mmCIF file of the C-alpha atoms, coordinates in Angstrom:
data_MODEL
# 
_entry.id   MODEL 
# 
loop_
_atom_site.group_PDB 
_atom_site.id 
_atom_site.type_symbol 
_atom_site.label_atom_id 
_atom_site.label_alt_id 
_atom_site.label_comp_id 
_atom_site.label_asym_id 
_atom_site.label_entity_id 
_atom_site.label_seq_id 
_atom_site.pdbx_PDB_ins_code 
_atom_site.Cartn_x 
_atom_site.Cartn_y 
_atom_site.Cartn_z 
_atom_site.occupancy 
_atom_site.B_iso_or_equiv 
_atom_site.pdbx_formal_charge 
_atom_site.auth_seq_id 
_atom_site.auth_comp_id 
_atom_site.auth_asym_id 
_atom_site.auth_atom_id 
_atom_site.pdbx_PDB_model_num 
ATOM 1   C CA . MET A 1 1   ? -6.976  -135.618 105.388 1.00 0.00 ? 1   MET A CA 1 
ATOM 2   C CA . LYS A 1 2   ? -6.416  -133.683 108.680 1.00 0.00 ? 2   LYS A CA 1 
ATOM 3   C CA . THR A 1 3   ? -8.485  -134.256 111.573 1.00 0.00 ? 3   THR A CA 1 
ATOM 4   C CA . LEU A 1 4   ? -10.561 -131.522 113.288 1.00 0.00 ? 4   LEU A CA 1 
ATOM 5   C CA . GLN A 1 5   ? -8.000  -131.625 116.214 1.00 0.00 ? 5   GLN A CA 1 
ATOM 6   C CA . THR A 1 6   ? -5.165  -130.634 114.039 1.00 0.00 ? 6   THR A CA 1 
ATOM 7   C CA . ARG A 1 7   ? -6.993  -127.930 112.063 1.00 0.00 ? 7   ARG A CA 1 
ATOM 8   C CA . LEU A 1 8   ? -8.406  -126.233 115.022 1.00 0.00 ? 8   LEU A CA 1 
ATOM 9   C CA . SER A 1 9   ? -6.186  -125.157 117.756 1.00 0.00 ? 9   SER A CA 1 
ATOM 10  C CA . ARG A 1 10  ? -7.230  -124.290 121.250 1.00 0.00 ? 10  ARG A CA 1 
ATOM 11  C CA . ARG A 1 11  ? -6.371  -120.718 120.819 1.00 0.00 ? 11  ARG A CA 1 
ATOM 12  C CA . THR A 1 12  ? -8.367  -120.332 117.526 1.00 0.00 ? 12  THR A CA 1 
ATOM 13  C CA . LEU A 1 13  ? -11.295 -122.029 119.282 1.00 0.00 ? 13  LEU A CA 1 
ATOM 14  C CA . LEU A 1 14  ? -11.123 -119.621 122.165 1.00 0.00 ? 14  LEU A CA 1 
ATOM 15  C CA . ARG A 1 15  ? -10.599 -116.562 119.933 1.00 0.00 ? 15  ARG A CA 1 
ATOM 16  C CA . THR A 1 16  ? -13.561 -117.460 117.800 1.00 0.00 ? 16  THR A CA 1 
ATOM 17  C CA . THR A 1 17  ? -15.802 -118.173 120.780 1.00 0.00 ? 17  THR A CA 1 
ATOM 18  C CA . ALA A 1 18  ? -14.754 -114.912 122.399 1.00 0.00 ? 18  ALA A CA 1 
ATOM 19  C CA . ALA A 1 19  ? -15.507 -112.939 119.362 1.00 0.00 ? 19  ALA A CA 1 
ATOM 20  C CA . GLY A 1 20  ? -18.867 -114.485 118.882 1.00 0.00 ? 20  GLY A CA 1 
ATOM 21  C CA . ALA A 1 21  ? -19.895 -113.923 122.457 1.00 0.00 ? 21  ALA A CA 1 
ATOM 22  C CA . ALA A 1 22  ? -18.890 -110.337 122.215 1.00 0.00 ? 22  ALA A CA 1 
ATOM 23  C CA . ALA A 1 23  ? -20.906 -109.856 119.133 1.00 0.00 ? 23  ALA A CA 1 
ATOM 24  C CA . TYR A 1 24  ? -23.822 -111.420 120.806 1.00 0.00 ? 24  TYR A CA 1 
ATOM 25  C CA . ALA A 1 25  ? -23.663 -109.416 123.891 1.00 0.00 ? 25  ALA A CA 1 
ATOM 26  C CA . LEU A 1 26  ? -23.369 -105.993 121.829 1.00 0.00 ? 26  LEU A CA 1 
ATOM 27  C CA . THR A 1 27  ? -26.150 -106.850 119.457 1.00 0.00 ? 27  THR A CA 1 
ATOM 28  C CA . PRO A 1 28  ? -29.066 -105.456 121.721 1.00 0.00 ? 28  PRO A CA 1 
ATOM 29  C CA . GLY A 1 29  ? -27.072 -102.282 122.289 1.00 0.00 ? 29  GLY A CA 1 
ATOM 30  C CA . LEU A 1 30  ? -26.482 -101.810 118.535 1.00 0.00 ? 30  LEU A CA 1 
ATOM 31  C CA . ILE A 1 31  ? -30.047 -102.362 117.907 1.00 0.00 ? 31  ILE A CA 1 
ATOM 32  C CA . ARG A 1 32  ? -31.255 -99.873  120.449 1.00 0.00 ? 32  ARG A CA 1 
ATOM 33  C CA . SER A 1 33  ? -28.808 -97.472  119.090 1.00 0.00 ? 33  SER A CA 1 
ATOM 34  C CA . ALA A 1 34  ? -29.931 -97.939  115.514 1.00 0.00 ? 34  ALA A CA 1 
ATOM 35  C CA . GLN A 1 35  ? -33.492 -97.635  116.716 1.00 0.00 ? 35  GLN A CA 1 
ATOM 36  C CA . ALA A 1 36  ? -32.666 -94.397  118.574 1.00 0.00 ? 36  ALA A CA 1 
ATOM 37  C CA . GLN A 1 37  ? -31.057 -92.820  115.376 1.00 0.00 ? 37  GLN A CA 1 
ATOM 38  C CA . SER A 1 38  ? -34.048 -93.794  113.210 1.00 0.00 ? 38  SER A CA 1 
ATOM 39  C CA . ASP A 1 39  ? -36.422 -92.235  115.677 1.00 0.00 ? 39  ASP A CA 1 
ATOM 40  C CA . ALA A 1 40  ? -34.184 -88.989  115.666 1.00 0.00 ? 40  ALA A CA 1 
ATOM 41  C CA . LEU A 1 41  ? -34.179 -88.922  111.846 1.00 0.00 ? 41  LEU A CA 1 
ATOM 42  C CA . ALA A 1 42  ? -37.996 -89.397  111.688 1.00 0.00 ? 42  ALA A CA 1 
ATOM 43  C CA . ASN A 1 43  ? -38.203 -86.241  113.686 1.00 0.00 ? 43  ASN A CA 1 
ATOM 44  C CA . ILE A 1 44  ? -35.368 -84.247  112.047 1.00 0.00 ? 44  ILE A CA 1 
ATOM 45  C CA . HIS A 1 45  ? -37.809 -81.683  110.638 1.00 0.00 ? 45  HIS A CA 1 
ATOM 46  C CA . VAL A 1 46  ? -39.003 -80.869  114.275 1.00 0.00 ? 46  VAL A CA 1 
ATOM 47  C CA . THR A 1 47  ? -35.437 -80.372  115.347 1.00 0.00 ? 47  THR A CA 1 
ATOM 48  C CA . ALA A 1 48  ? -34.456 -78.227  112.396 1.00 0.00 ? 48  ALA A CA 1 
ATOM 49  C CA . ALA A 1 49  ? -37.508 -76.004  112.933 1.00 0.00 ? 49  ALA A CA 1 
ATOM 50  C CA . GLU A 1 50  ? -36.860 -75.539  116.503 1.00 0.00 ? 50  GLU A CA 1 
ATOM 51  C CA . ALA A 1 51  ? -33.291 -74.774  115.838 1.00 0.00 ? 51  ALA A CA 1 
ATOM 52  C CA . ALA A 1 52  ? -34.198 -72.318  113.094 1.00 0.00 ? 52  ALA A CA 1 
ATOM 53  C CA . LYS A 1 53  ? -36.716 -70.410  115.367 1.00 0.00 ? 53  LYS A CA 1 
ATOM 54  C CA . LYS A 1 54  ? -34.003 -70.414  118.071 1.00 0.00 ? 54  LYS A CA 1 
ATOM 55  C CA . LEU A 1 55  ? -31.428 -68.787  115.636 1.00 0.00 ? 55  LEU A CA 1 
ATOM 56  C CA . ALA A 1 56  ? -34.092 -66.336  114.435 1.00 0.00 ? 56  ALA A CA 1 
ATOM 57  C CA . ASP A 1 57  ? -34.679 -65.283  117.945 1.00 0.00 ? 57  ASP A CA 1 
ATOM 58  C CA . GLY A 1 58  ? -37.989 -63.302  117.348 1.00 0.00 ? 58  GLY A CA 1 
ATOM 59  C CA . ARG A 1 59  ? -36.541 -61.377  114.402 1.00 0.00 ? 59  ARG A CA 1 
ATOM 60  C CA . SER A 1 60  ? -37.951 -61.149  111.029 1.00 0.00 ? 60  SER A CA 1 
ATOM 61  C CA . VAL A 1 61  ? -35.838 -63.390  108.764 1.00 0.00 ? 61  VAL A CA 1 
ATOM 62  C CA . THR A 1 62  ? -36.192 -64.184  105.169 1.00 0.00 ? 62  THR A CA 1 
ATOM 63  C CA . LEU A 1 63  ? -33.914 -66.696  103.486 1.00 0.00 ? 63  LEU A CA 1 
ATOM 64  C CA . THR A 1 64  ? -33.265 -66.644  99.821  1.00 0.00 ? 64  THR A CA 1 
ATOM 65  C CA . ILE A 1 65  ? -33.165 -70.025  97.852  1.00 0.00 ? 65  ILE A CA 1 
ATOM 66  C CA . MET A 1 66  ? -31.366 -70.155  94.577  1.00 0.00 ? 66  MET A CA 1 
ATOM 67  C CA . GLN A 1 67  ? -32.733 -72.883  92.471  1.00 0.00 ? 67  GLN A CA 1 
ATOM 68  C CA . PRO A 1 68  ? -32.725 -74.105  88.702  1.00 0.00 ? 68  PRO A CA 1 
ATOM 69  C CA . SER A 1 69  ? -35.588 -72.547  86.642  1.00 0.00 ? 69  SER A CA 1 
ATOM 70  C CA . GLY A 1 70  ? -38.626 -74.811  86.706  1.00 0.00 ? 70  GLY A CA 1 
ATOM 71  C CA . SER A 1 71  ? -37.855 -76.332  90.129  1.00 0.00 ? 71  SER A CA 1 
ATOM 72  C CA . LEU A 1 72  ? -40.186 -74.069  92.335  1.00 0.00 ? 72  LEU A CA 1 
ATOM 73  C CA . GLY A 1 73  ? -42.941 -76.923  92.158  1.00 0.00 ? 73  GLY A CA 1 
ATOM 74  C CA . ASN A 1 74  ? -40.598 -79.293  93.929  1.00 0.00 ? 74  ASN A CA 1 
ATOM 75  C CA . ILE A 1 75  ? -39.238 -76.698  96.425  1.00 0.00 ? 75  ILE A CA 1 
ATOM 76  C CA . LYS A 1 76  ? -42.245 -74.588  97.380  1.00 0.00 ? 76  LYS A CA 1 
ATOM 77  C CA . PRO A 1 77  ? -44.289 -77.152  99.245  1.00 0.00 ? 77  PRO A CA 1 
ATOM 78  C CA . VAL A 1 78  ? -41.400 -78.166  101.595 1.00 0.00 ? 78  VAL A CA 1 
ATOM 79  C CA . ALA A 1 79  ? -40.441 -74.411  101.949 1.00 0.00 ? 79  ALA A CA 1 
ATOM 80  C CA . ASP A 1 80  ? -44.226 -73.406  102.877 1.00 0.00 ? 80  ASP A CA 1 
ATOM 81  C CA . ARG A 1 81  ? -44.134 -76.037  105.657 1.00 0.00 ? 81  ARG A CA 1 
ATOM 82  C CA . PHE A 1 82  ? -40.880 -74.738  106.867 1.00 0.00 ? 82  PHE A CA 1 
ATOM 83  C CA . THR A 1 83  ? -42.196 -71.174  106.882 1.00 0.00 ? 83  THR A CA 1 
ATOM 84  C CA . GLU A 1 84  ? -45.275 -72.518  108.676 1.00 0.00 ? 84  GLU A CA 1 
ATOM 85  C CA . ALA A 1 85  ? -43.184 -74.198  111.334 1.00 0.00 ? 85  ALA A CA 1 
ATOM 86  C CA . THR A 1 86  ? -40.663 -71.336  111.900 1.00 0.00 ? 86  THR A CA 1 
ATOM 87  C CA . GLY A 1 87  ? -42.131 -68.133  110.790 1.00 0.00 ? 87  GLY A CA 1 
ATOM 88  C CA . ILE A 1 88  ? -39.040 -67.740  108.646 1.00 0.00 ? 88  ILE A CA 1 
ATOM 89  C CA . GLY A 1 89  ? -40.010 -66.396  105.112 1.00 0.00 ? 89  GLY A CA 1 
ATOM 90  C CA . ILE A 1 90  ? -38.417 -67.646  101.768 1.00 0.00 ? 90  ILE A CA 1 
ATOM 91  C CA . ASP A 1 91  ? -37.726 -65.818  98.653  1.00 0.00 ? 91  ASP A CA 1 
ATOM 92  C CA . TYR A 1 92  ? -37.112 -67.768  95.579  1.00 0.00 ? 92  TYR A CA 1 
ATOM 93  C CA . LEU A 1 93  ? -34.429 -66.898  92.917  1.00 0.00 ? 93  LEU A CA 1 
ATOM 94  C CA . GLU A 1 94  ? -34.748 -68.988  89.810  1.00 0.00 ? 94  GLU A CA 1 
ATOM 95  C CA . VAL A 1 95  ? -31.647 -69.090  87.651  1.00 0.00 ? 95  VAL A CA 1 
ATOM 96  C CA . PRO A 1 96  ? -31.013 -71.052  84.441  1.00 0.00 ? 96  PRO A CA 1 
ATOM 97  C CA . LEU A 1 97  ? -29.270 -74.315  85.247  1.00 0.00 ? 97  LEU A CA 1 
ATOM 98  C CA . GLY A 1 98  ? -26.177 -73.335  83.291  1.00 0.00 ? 98  GLY A CA 1 
ATOM 99  C CA . GLU A 1 99  ? -25.737 -70.228  85.594  1.00 0.00 ? 99  GLU A CA 1 
ATOM 100 C CA . ILE A 1 100 ? -26.108 -72.101  89.122  1.00 0.00 ? 100 ILE A CA 1 
ATOM 101 C CA . ASN A 1 101 ? -22.371 -72.755  89.492  1.00 0.00 ? 101 ASN A CA 1 
ATOM 102 C CA . GLN A 1 102 ? -21.193 -69.265  88.365  1.00 0.00 ? 102 GLN A CA 1 
# 
């Protein structure tokens, strides 16, 4: 059986310690970065609405959404909130599922 001294070289010990210290030092920054991304995603709807209003630039804009027949109940509540936040109207084009990719 090998002793600890022969299995663990000084170089391996230093390399492992340096990697552990670096990981420990970077952890708070990674946590802050992840929290900032989480906060940004939580407000993505606000960011998207502001960008859409800027693109519309005071013009009357209407988007057309093509969706599978029967999907209006899922899409309309979200689209209504988008229209409310941006002033951009939405028309719905319902198409049978088999024709969506055509």
